[in-house]
Amino acid sequence: MLRTASVPPLTFLTWSLAAAPIAVVLVLMVGLRWGGKKAGPVGWLTALVIAALFFGAGPEVLLVSQLRGLLLSLYVLYIIWMALVLYRVVDEAGAITVIGQGIARLTAEPTMQLLLLAWAFSAFLQGVAGFGVPIAVVAPLLIGLGFAPVVAVAAVAIGHSWSVTFGDIASSFQALMVATGLPGETLAPWSAVFLGVAVFGCGLAAAWTFRGWAAWRKGWPALLIMGVVMAGVQAGLALSGLWSLAGFGAGLAGLAVGALVARLPIYQSSNSQPAPPSPAFPLSLALAPYLALIIVVTAAELWPWLHETLNAVQLRIPFP
C-alpha cells in the first residue's frame, strides 16, 4: 500500500521550500547562465531532496511521482510532436515562406511590417509549432526586409511571448491542467486576463526595440486595434474551451485585422527597404492546412460524437 506524504500547513517556510526547485533553476539559468540541460537535473534533484527531508515523501511516493511526471511529459510531447509534424509538412511545401512574404508585401512601412511579422505572425507560429520556430522563421524575413539582426531577433523573441501558454496547440496549458489538477474552465479565465495584458506589453516592447518612442507614435493605431482583436479572440477561444486554437487563432486574427490596418494611409508610405519576392502560390492556399485544423477542432467541440470518435483509442495507467 502506498504511504502518502503528509501535507504540512501553509507557512512562509513551507511555501519557500516548495518554490525552491524553481528558484534554483532560475538562478542557475539567469544568474549563472547555465543551459536547461544542466539546470534542469539540479532542480529535479533539489525537488527530490526537499520532498524526502521536509515533506515526508517516502520511496513509494517518490517513485510514483516520477512515473506520473514521465507520463505527463509523454502526454505533452505527443501534442508537440504532432504540431511539429504539421509544421514541417507545411514548411516543406513552402507555405510558411509564402505566408511570410505575403504579410511583408502588405505594407512598405517598417513599423507596421515589424508588428505584422514579429508580433502577429510569430504568435501564429508559436501557436502551431513553438520551440524556437517563430525566431527561426520570422527573424530572417525581417533581416531580408532591412531590419538590423539584433532588432529582428529581439522583436520576435519578445513579440510572440504572449502566445506561449496557449501555443503549440495548447501543450503548456494542457500541462498546467494536469500538474495543478484544476479544470481548464477554472484556469482559462485568469489565463485569458493576464495574457490579454501581455498581448499589449509584447507589442509595445517589440515596437520599442525598433525605434523607441518613434515606433510607438507611428504604430499606436495598429498596436491598439490588433491588440484588442488578438486579446479578445484568445480570450473568446479559451473561455469557449477551444484551448488548442487560442494561440494560433489569436495570431491568425491579428494577421487578418493587421492586413486591413496596413491599408491605412499612415502605413502606406514608401521607404528604401527591399520588397519581398512574389509568393509562389496564393496566401489562402498556404493558410489552408491551418484553416482545416480550426475546422476539425471546432467540429470536435461542437459534436460530441466526433469528439468521442477521435478519442476512441486511449492509454491509461492506474496509479494509487
PDB file of C-alpha atoms in Angstrom, residues 93-234:
ATOM      1  CA  ALA A  93       5.614  22.639 -49.126  1.00  0.00           C
ATOM      2  CA  GLY A  94       6.839  26.247 -48.976  1.00  0.00           C
ATOM      3  CA  ALA A  95       3.685  27.560 -47.319  1.00  0.00           C
ATOM      4  CA  ILE A  96       5.448  29.211 -44.351  1.00  0.00           C
ATOM      5  CA  THR A  97       7.654  31.224 -46.711  1.00  0.00           C
ATOM      6  CA  VAL A  98       4.609  32.209 -48.758  1.00  0.00           C
ATOM      7  CA  ILE A  99       2.784  33.397 -45.631  1.00  0.00           C
ATOM      8  CA  GLY A 100       5.762  35.479 -44.520  1.00  0.00           C
ATOM      9  CA  GLN A 101       6.264  37.017 -47.962  1.00  0.00           C
ATOM     10  CA  GLY A 102       2.565  37.750 -48.312  1.00  0.00           C
ATOM     11  CA  ILE A 103       2.492  39.556 -44.975  1.00  0.00           C
ATOM     12  CA  ALA A 104       5.598  41.592 -45.798  1.00  0.00           C
ATOM     13  CA  ARG A 105       4.030  42.773 -49.063  1.00  0.00           C
ATOM     14  CA  LEU A 106       1.004  44.268 -47.299  1.00  0.00           C
ATOM     15  CA  THR A 107       2.862  47.462 -46.413  1.00  0.00           C
ATOM     16  CA  ALA A 108       6.211  49.134 -47.033  1.00  0.00           C
ATOM     17  CA  GLU A 109       6.116  51.000 -43.695  1.00  0.00           C
ATOM     18  CA  PRO A 110       8.751  49.356 -41.441  1.00  0.00           C
ATOM     19  CA  THR A 111       6.961  49.731 -38.098  1.00  0.00           C
ATOM     20  CA  MET A 112       3.844  48.058 -39.481  1.00  0.00           C
ATOM     21  CA  GLN A 113       5.950  45.336 -41.092  1.00  0.00           C
ATOM     22  CA  LEU A 114       7.587  44.688 -37.735  1.00  0.00           C
ATOM     23  CA  LEU A 115       4.258  44.430 -35.912  1.00  0.00           C
ATOM     24  CA  LEU A 116       2.746  42.138 -38.532  1.00  0.00           C
ATOM     25  CA  LEU A 117       5.709  39.773 -38.579  1.00  0.00           C
ATOM     26  CA  ALA A 118       7.263  39.960 -35.095  1.00  0.00           C
ATOM     27  CA  TRP A 119       4.024  40.360 -33.141  1.00  0.00           C
ATOM     28  CA  ALA A 120       1.172  38.654 -35.019  1.00  0.00           C
ATOM     29  CA  PHE A 121       2.849  36.188 -37.396  1.00  0.00           C
ATOM     30  CA  SER A 122       5.336  34.988 -34.770  1.00  0.00           C
ATOM     31  CA  ALA A 123       2.452  34.421 -32.325  1.00  0.00           C
ATOM     32  CA  PHE A 124       0.659  32.416 -35.011  1.00  0.00           C
ATOM     33  CA  LEU A 125       3.764  30.250 -35.478  1.00  0.00           C
ATOM     34  CA  GLN A 126       4.115  29.827 -31.719  1.00  0.00           C
ATOM     35  CA  GLY A 127       0.518  28.647 -31.669  1.00  0.00           C
ATOM     36  CA  VAL A 128       1.139  25.912 -34.225  1.00  0.00           C
ATOM     37  CA  ALA A 129       4.737  24.876 -33.540  1.00  0.00           C
ATOM     38  CA  GLY A 130       6.617  26.786 -30.847  1.00  0.00           C
ATOM     39  CA  PHE A 131      10.081  25.745 -29.635  1.00  0.00           C
ATOM     40  CA  GLY A 132      12.074  28.438 -31.412  1.00  0.00           C
ATOM     41  CA  VAL A 133      10.200  28.207 -34.706  1.00  0.00           C
ATOM     42  CA  PRO A 134       8.990  31.873 -34.593  1.00  0.00           C
ATOM     43  CA  ILE A 135      12.549  33.187 -34.295  1.00  0.00           C
ATOM     44  CA  ALA A 136      13.927  30.755 -36.871  1.00  0.00           C
ATOM     45  CA  VAL A 137      11.266  31.707 -39.433  1.00  0.00           C
ATOM     46  CA  VAL A 138      10.458  35.376 -38.800  1.00  0.00           C
ATOM     47  CA  ALA A 139      13.871  36.833 -37.918  1.00  0.00           C
ATOM     48  CA  PRO A 140      15.361  36.039 -41.369  1.00  0.00           C
ATOM     49  CA  LEU A 141      12.294  37.584 -43.019  1.00  0.00           C
ATOM     50  CA  LEU A 142      12.814  40.809 -41.064  1.00  0.00           C
ATOM     51  CA  ILE A 143      16.528  40.853 -41.848  1.00  0.00           C
ATOM     52  CA  GLY A 144      15.685  40.416 -45.524  1.00  0.00           C
ATOM     53  CA  LEU A 145      13.434  43.474 -45.280  1.00  0.00           C
ATOM     54  CA  GLY A 146      16.331  45.568 -43.984  1.00  0.00           C
ATOM     55  CA  PHE A 147      15.967  45.321 -40.208  1.00  0.00           C
ATOM     56  CA  ALA A 148      19.122  45.024 -38.112  1.00  0.00           C
ATOM     57  CA  PRO A 149      19.769  41.426 -36.980  1.00  0.00           C
ATOM     58  CA  VAL A 150      19.643  42.364 -33.285  1.00  0.00           C
ATOM     59  CA  VAL A 151      16.307  44.135 -33.759  1.00  0.00           C
ATOM     60  CA  ALA A 152      14.907  41.243 -35.798  1.00  0.00           C
ATOM     61  CA  VAL A 153      15.768  38.597 -33.205  1.00  0.00           C
ATOM     62  CA  ALA A 154      14.826  40.699 -30.154  1.00  0.00           C
ATOM     63  CA  ALA A 155      11.499  41.851 -31.596  1.00  0.00           C
ATOM     64  CA  VAL A 156      10.412  38.309 -32.455  1.00  0.00           C
ATOM     65  CA  ALA A 157      11.643  36.851 -29.157  1.00  0.00           C
ATOM     66  CA  ILE A 158       9.540  39.408 -27.267  1.00  0.00           C
ATOM     67  CA  GLY A 159       6.649  39.730 -29.681  1.00  0.00           C
ATOM     68  CA  HIS A 160       5.465  36.114 -29.617  1.00  0.00           C
ATOM     69  CA  SER A 161       5.796  35.580 -25.850  1.00  0.00           C
ATOM     70  CA  TRP A 162       2.116  36.189 -25.133  1.00  0.00           C
ATOM     71  CA  SER A 163       1.199  33.146 -27.236  1.00  0.00           C
ATOM     72  CA  VAL A 164       3.297  30.614 -25.310  1.00  0.00           C
ATOM     73  CA  THR A 165       0.683  29.430 -22.776  1.00  0.00           C
ATOM     74  CA  PHE A 166      -1.900  28.541 -25.430  1.00  0.00           C
ATOM     75  CA  GLY A 167       0.804  27.939 -28.037  1.00  0.00           C
ATOM     76  CA  ASP A 168       1.913  24.700 -29.651  1.00  0.00           C
ATOM     77  CA  ILE A 169      -1.711  23.535 -29.744  1.00  0.00           C
ATOM     78  CA  ALA A 170      -2.073  24.495 -26.045  1.00  0.00           C
ATOM     79  CA  SER A 171       0.538  21.984 -24.849  1.00  0.00           C
ATOM     80  CA  SER A 172       1.620  24.296 -21.999  1.00  0.00           C
ATOM     81  CA  PHE A 173      -1.977  24.839 -20.911  1.00  0.00           C
ATOM     82  CA  GLN A 174      -2.642  21.098 -21.034  1.00  0.00           C
ATOM     83  CA  ALA A 175       0.414  20.527 -18.840  1.00  0.00           C
ATOM     84  CA  LEU A 176      -0.830  23.212 -16.451  1.00  0.00           C
ATOM     85  CA  MET A 177      -4.179  21.449 -16.092  1.00  0.00           C
ATOM     86  CA  VAL A 178      -2.557  18.083 -15.417  1.00  0.00           C
ATOM     87  CA  ALA A 179       0.031  19.474 -12.986  1.00  0.00           C
ATOM     88  CA  THR A 180      -2.461  21.503 -10.932  1.00  0.00           C
ATOM     89  CA  GLY A 181      -5.398  19.110 -11.150  1.00  0.00           C
ATOM     90  CA  LEU A 182      -7.628  22.082 -11.983  1.00  0.00           C
ATOM     91  CA  PRO A 183     -10.025  22.010 -14.942  1.00  0.00           C
ATOM     92  CA  GLY A 184      -9.463  24.243 -17.912  1.00  0.00           C
ATOM     93  CA  GLU A 185     -12.696  26.079 -17.140  1.00  0.00           C
ATOM     94  CA  THR A 186     -11.101  27.278 -13.903  1.00  0.00           C
ATOM     95  CA  LEU A 187      -7.711  28.196 -15.347  1.00  0.00           C
ATOM     96  CA  ALA A 188      -8.840  29.726 -18.643  1.00  0.00           C
ATOM     97  CA  PRO A 189     -10.474  32.965 -17.363  1.00  0.00           C
ATOM     98  CA  TRP A 190      -7.470  34.179 -15.382  1.00  0.00           C
ATOM     99  CA  SER A 191      -5.077  32.983 -18.072  1.00  0.00           C
ATOM    100  CA  ALA A 192      -7.027  34.979 -20.636  1.00  0.00           C
ATOM    101  CA  VAL A 193      -6.926  38.113 -18.463  1.00  0.00           C
ATOM    102  CA  PHE A 194      -3.192  38.024 -17.796  1.00  0.00           C
ATOM    103  CA  LEU A 195      -2.315  37.007 -21.341  1.00  0.00           C
ATOM    104  CA  GLY A 196      -4.591  39.723 -22.701  1.00  0.00           C
ATOM    105  CA  VAL A 197      -2.480  42.285 -20.861  1.00  0.00           C
ATOM    106  CA  ALA A 198       0.650  40.533 -22.121  1.00  0.00           C
ATOM    107  CA  VAL A 199      -0.546  40.940 -25.723  1.00  0.00           C
ATOM    108  CA  PHE A 200      -0.218  44.715 -25.461  1.00  0.00           C
ATOM    109  CA  GLY A 201       3.005  44.550 -23.461  1.00  0.00           C
ATOM    110  CA  CYS A 202       4.676  42.317 -26.031  1.00  0.00           C
ATOM    111  CA  GLY A 203       3.545  44.522 -28.906  1.00  0.00           C
ATOM    112  CA  LEU A 204       4.801  47.692 -27.230  1.00  0.00           C
ATOM    113  CA  ALA A 205       8.123  46.085 -26.343  1.00  0.00           C
ATOM    114  CA  ALA A 206       8.627  44.685 -29.846  1.00  0.00           C
ATOM    115  CA  ALA A 207       7.994  48.108 -31.390  1.00  0.00           C
ATOM    116  CA  TRP A 208      10.321  49.751 -28.859  1.00  0.00           C
ATOM    117  CA  THR A 209      13.238  47.558 -29.968  1.00  0.00           C
ATOM    118  CA  PHE A 210      12.977  49.155 -33.414  1.00  0.00           C
ATOM    119  CA  ARG A 211      12.778  52.923 -32.924  1.00  0.00           C
ATOM    120  CA  GLY A 212      11.613  53.522 -29.371  1.00  0.00           C
ATOM    121  CA  TRP A 213       9.145  56.383 -28.977  1.00  0.00           C
ATOM    122  CA  ALA A 214       9.074  56.977 -32.736  1.00  0.00           C
ATOM    123  CA  ALA A 215       7.840  53.420 -33.325  1.00  0.00           C
ATOM    124  CA  TRP A 216       5.152  53.880 -30.665  1.00  0.00           C
ATOM    125  CA  ARG A 217       3.949  57.120 -32.266  1.00  0.00           C
ATOM    126  CA  LYS A 218       3.828  55.506 -35.683  1.00  0.00           C
ATOM    127  CA  GLY A 219       2.434  52.190 -34.546  1.00  0.00           C
ATOM    128  CA  TRP A 220      -0.154  53.106 -31.901  1.00  0.00           C
ATOM    129  CA  PRO A 221      -3.204  52.603 -34.177  1.00  0.00           C
ATOM    130  CA  ALA A 222      -2.011  49.117 -35.128  1.00  0.00           C
ATOM    131  CA  LEU A 223      -0.983  48.322 -31.555  1.00  0.00           C
ATOM    132  CA  LEU A 224      -4.416  49.294 -30.268  1.00  0.00           C
ATOM    133  CA  ILE A 225      -6.577  47.647 -32.943  1.00  0.00           C
ATOM    134  CA  MET A 226      -4.554  44.462 -33.384  1.00  0.00           C
ATOM    135  CA  GLY A 227      -4.024  44.153 -29.629  1.00  0.00           C
ATOM    136  CA  VAL A 228      -7.732  44.337 -28.859  1.00  0.00           C
ATOM    137  CA  VAL A 229      -8.536  41.766 -31.543  1.00  0.00           C
ATOM    138  CA  MET A 230      -5.818  39.294 -30.559  1.00  0.00           C
ATOM    139  CA  ALA A 231      -6.545  39.565 -26.838  1.00  0.00           C
ATOM    140  CA  GLY A 232     -10.270  39.245 -27.487  1.00  0.00           C
ATOM    141  CA  VAL A 233     -10.009  36.254 -29.822  1.00  0.00           C
ATOM    142  CA  GLN A 234      -7.611  34.473 -27.476  1.00  0.00           C
TER     143      GLN A 234
END
